[in-house]
PDB file of C-alpha atoms in Angstrom:
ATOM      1  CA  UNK A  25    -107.850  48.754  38.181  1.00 41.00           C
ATOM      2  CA  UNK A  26    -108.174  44.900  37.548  1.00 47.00           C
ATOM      3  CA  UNK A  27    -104.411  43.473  38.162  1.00 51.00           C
ATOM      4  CA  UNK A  28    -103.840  42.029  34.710  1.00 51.00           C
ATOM      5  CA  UNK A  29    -104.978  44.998  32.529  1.00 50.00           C
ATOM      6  CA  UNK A  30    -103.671  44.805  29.192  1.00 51.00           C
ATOM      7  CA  UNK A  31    -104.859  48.867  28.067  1.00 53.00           C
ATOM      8  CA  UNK A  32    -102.318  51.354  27.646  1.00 55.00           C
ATOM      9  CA  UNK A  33     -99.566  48.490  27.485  1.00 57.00           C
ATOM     10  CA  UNK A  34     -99.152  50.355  23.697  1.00 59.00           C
ATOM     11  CA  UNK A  35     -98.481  53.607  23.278  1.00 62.00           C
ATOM     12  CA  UNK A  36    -100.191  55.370  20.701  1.00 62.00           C
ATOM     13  CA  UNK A  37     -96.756  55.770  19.090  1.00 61.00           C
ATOM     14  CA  UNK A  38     -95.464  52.162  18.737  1.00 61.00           C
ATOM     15  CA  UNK A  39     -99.138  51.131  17.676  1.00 66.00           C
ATOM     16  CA  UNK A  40     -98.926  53.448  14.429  1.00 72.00           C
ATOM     17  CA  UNK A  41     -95.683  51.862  13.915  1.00 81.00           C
ATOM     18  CA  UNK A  42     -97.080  47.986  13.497  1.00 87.00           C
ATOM     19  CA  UNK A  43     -97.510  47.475   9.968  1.00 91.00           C
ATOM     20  CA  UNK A  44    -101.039  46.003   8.857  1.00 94.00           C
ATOM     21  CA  UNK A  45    -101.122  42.468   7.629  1.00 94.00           C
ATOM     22  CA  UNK A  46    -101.434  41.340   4.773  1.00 96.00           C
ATOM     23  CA  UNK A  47    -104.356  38.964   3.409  1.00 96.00           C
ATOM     24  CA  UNK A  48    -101.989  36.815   3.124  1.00 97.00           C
ATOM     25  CA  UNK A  49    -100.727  36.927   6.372  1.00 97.00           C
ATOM     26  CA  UNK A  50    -104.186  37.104   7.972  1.00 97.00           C
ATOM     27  CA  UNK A  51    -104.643  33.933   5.621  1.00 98.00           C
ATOM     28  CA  UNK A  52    -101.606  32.252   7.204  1.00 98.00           C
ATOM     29  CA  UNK A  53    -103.578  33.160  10.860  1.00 98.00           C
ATOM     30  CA  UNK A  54    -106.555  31.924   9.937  1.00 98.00           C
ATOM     31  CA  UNK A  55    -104.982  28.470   8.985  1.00 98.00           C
ATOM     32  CA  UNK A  56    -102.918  28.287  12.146  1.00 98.00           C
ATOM     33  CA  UNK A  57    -105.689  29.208  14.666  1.00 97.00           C
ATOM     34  CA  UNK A  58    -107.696  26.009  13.036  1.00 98.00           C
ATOM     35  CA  UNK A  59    -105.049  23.867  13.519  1.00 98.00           C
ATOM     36  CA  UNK A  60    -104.118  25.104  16.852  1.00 98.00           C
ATOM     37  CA  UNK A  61    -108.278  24.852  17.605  1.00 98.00           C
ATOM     38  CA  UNK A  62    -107.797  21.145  15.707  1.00 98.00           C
ATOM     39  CA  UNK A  63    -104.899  20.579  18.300  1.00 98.00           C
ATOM     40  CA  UNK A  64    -107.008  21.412  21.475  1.00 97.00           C
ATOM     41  CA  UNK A  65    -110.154  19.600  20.358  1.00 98.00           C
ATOM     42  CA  UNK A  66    -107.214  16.203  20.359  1.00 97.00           C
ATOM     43  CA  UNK A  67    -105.731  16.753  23.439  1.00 97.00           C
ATOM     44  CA  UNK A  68    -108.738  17.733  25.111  1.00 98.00           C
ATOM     45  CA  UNK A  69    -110.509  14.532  24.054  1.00 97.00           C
ATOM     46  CA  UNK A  70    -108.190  12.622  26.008  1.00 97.00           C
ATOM     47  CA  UNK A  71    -107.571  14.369  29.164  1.00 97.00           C
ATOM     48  CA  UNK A  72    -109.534  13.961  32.656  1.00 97.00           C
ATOM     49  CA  UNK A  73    -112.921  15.281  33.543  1.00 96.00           C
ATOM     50  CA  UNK A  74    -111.078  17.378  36.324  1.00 98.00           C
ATOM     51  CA  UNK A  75    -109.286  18.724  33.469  1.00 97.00           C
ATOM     52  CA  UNK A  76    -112.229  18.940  31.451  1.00 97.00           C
ATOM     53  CA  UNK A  77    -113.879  20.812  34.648  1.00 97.00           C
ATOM     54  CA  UNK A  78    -110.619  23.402  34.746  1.00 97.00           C
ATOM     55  CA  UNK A  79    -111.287  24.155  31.240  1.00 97.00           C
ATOM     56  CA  UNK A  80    -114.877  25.248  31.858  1.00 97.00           C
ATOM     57  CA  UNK A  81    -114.011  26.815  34.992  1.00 96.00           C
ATOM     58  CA  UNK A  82    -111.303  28.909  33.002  1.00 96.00           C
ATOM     59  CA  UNK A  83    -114.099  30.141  30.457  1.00 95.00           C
ATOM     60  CA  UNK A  84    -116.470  30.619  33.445  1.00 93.00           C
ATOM     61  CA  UNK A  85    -113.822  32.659  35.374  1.00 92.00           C
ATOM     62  CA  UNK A  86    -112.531  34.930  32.211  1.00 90.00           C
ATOM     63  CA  UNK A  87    -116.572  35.272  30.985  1.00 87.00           C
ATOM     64  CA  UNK A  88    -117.469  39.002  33.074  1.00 84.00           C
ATOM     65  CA  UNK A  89    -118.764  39.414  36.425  1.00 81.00           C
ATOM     66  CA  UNK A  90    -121.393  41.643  37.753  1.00 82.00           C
ATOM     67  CA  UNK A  91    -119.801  45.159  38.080  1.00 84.00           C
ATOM     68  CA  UNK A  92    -117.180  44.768  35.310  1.00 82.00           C
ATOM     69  CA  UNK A  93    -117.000  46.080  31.993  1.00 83.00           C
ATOM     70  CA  UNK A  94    -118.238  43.062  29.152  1.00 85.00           C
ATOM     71  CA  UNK A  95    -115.577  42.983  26.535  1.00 89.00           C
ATOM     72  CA  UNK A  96    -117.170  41.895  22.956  1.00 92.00           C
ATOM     73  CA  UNK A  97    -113.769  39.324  22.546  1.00 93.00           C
ATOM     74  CA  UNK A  98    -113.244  38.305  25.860  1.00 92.00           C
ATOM     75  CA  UNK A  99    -117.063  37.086  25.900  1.00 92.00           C
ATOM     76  CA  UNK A 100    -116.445  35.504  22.711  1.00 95.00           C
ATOM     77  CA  UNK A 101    -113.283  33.726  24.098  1.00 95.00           C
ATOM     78  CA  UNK A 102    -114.714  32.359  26.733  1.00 95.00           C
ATOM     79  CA  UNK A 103    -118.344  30.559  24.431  1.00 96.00           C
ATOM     80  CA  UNK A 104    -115.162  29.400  22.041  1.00 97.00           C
ATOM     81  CA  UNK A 105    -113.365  27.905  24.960  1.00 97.00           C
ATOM     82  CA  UNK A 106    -116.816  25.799  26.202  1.00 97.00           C
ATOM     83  CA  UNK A 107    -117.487  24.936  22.367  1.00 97.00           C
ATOM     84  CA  UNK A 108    -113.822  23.321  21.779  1.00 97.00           C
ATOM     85  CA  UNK A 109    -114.521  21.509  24.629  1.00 97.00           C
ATOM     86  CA  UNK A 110    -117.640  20.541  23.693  1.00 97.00           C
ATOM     87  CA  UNK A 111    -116.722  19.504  20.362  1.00 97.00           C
ATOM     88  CA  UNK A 112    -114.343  17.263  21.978  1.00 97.00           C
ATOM     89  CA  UNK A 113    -116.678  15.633  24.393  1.00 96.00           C
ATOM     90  CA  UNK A 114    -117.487  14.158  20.876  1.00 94.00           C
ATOM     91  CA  UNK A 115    -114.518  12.482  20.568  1.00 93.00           C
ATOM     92  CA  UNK A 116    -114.051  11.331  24.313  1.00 91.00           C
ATOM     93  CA  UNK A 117    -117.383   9.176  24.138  1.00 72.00           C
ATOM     94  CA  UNK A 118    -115.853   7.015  20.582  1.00 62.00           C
ATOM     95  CA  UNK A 119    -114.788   3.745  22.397  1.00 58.00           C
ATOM     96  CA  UNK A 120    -112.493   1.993  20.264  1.00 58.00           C
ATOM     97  CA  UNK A 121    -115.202  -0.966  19.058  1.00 55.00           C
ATOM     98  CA  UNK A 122    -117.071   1.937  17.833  1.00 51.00           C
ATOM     99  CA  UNK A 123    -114.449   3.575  16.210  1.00 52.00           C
ATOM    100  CA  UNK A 124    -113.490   3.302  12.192  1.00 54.00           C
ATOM    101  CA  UNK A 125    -111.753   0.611  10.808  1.00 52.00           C
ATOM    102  CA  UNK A 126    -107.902   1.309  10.354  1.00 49.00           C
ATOM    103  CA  UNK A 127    -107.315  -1.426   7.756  1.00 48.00           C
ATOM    104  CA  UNK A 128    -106.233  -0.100   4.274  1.00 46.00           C
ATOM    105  CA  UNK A 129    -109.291   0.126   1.940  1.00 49.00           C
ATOM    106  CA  UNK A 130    -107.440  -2.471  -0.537  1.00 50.00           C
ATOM    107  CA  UNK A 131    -106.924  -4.736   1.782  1.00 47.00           C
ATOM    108  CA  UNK A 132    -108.434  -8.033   2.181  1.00 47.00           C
ATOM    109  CA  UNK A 133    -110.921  -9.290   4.175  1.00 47.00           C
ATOM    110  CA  UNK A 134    -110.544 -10.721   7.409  1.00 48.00           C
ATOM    111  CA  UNK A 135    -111.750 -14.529   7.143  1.00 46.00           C
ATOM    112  CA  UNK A 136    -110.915 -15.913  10.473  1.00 44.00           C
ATOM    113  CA  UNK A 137    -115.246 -15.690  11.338  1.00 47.00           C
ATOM    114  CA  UNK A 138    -116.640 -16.644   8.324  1.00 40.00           C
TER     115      UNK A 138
END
């Protein structure tokens, strides 16, 4: 038995006593996971590539290994994990000449080259 298992944490008692959500509460969870995945893709753009390494390494190390049991969401974890760091590779190669304009869109022109 792996040393982390999470089955039979729950009895089969306390689980029929956890209400179902709600739409609206999966809503709400659906909202915060994007902002959370929003959050990562930020910080992620502006760490290390160690740190960029440890990241893949986690997804690598969680995706399963010959002789254990594939778990449909733990796979799925771990391509999510490589995609938001993929997704903010995107961000880490904008060097800030290439990145938008800040100024206001009213805002006048700057004339000091023309």
């Amino acid at each position: 038995m792996p040393c982390c298992s999470q089955e039979g944490l729950i009895s089969n008692d306390v689980q029929s006593d956890i209400p179902q959500l709600t739409n609206a509460e999966l809503v709400q969870l659906r909202i915060r996971v994007i902002a959370l995945e929003n959050l990562m893709i930020t910080l992620l753009a502006g760490v290390s590539d160690r740190q960029i390494d440890l990241a893949r390494e986690m997804a690598a190390y969680i995706s399963p290994r010959p002789g254990f049991t594939h778990h449909p969401l733990t796979v799925h974890a771990a391509v999510q994990m490589i995609d938001l760091v993929d997704r903010a590779g995107h961000f880490r190669d904008v060097s800030p000449s290439s990145a938008p304009s800040t100024s206001s869109p009213g805002a006048a022109p700057d004339k000091r080259n023309s």
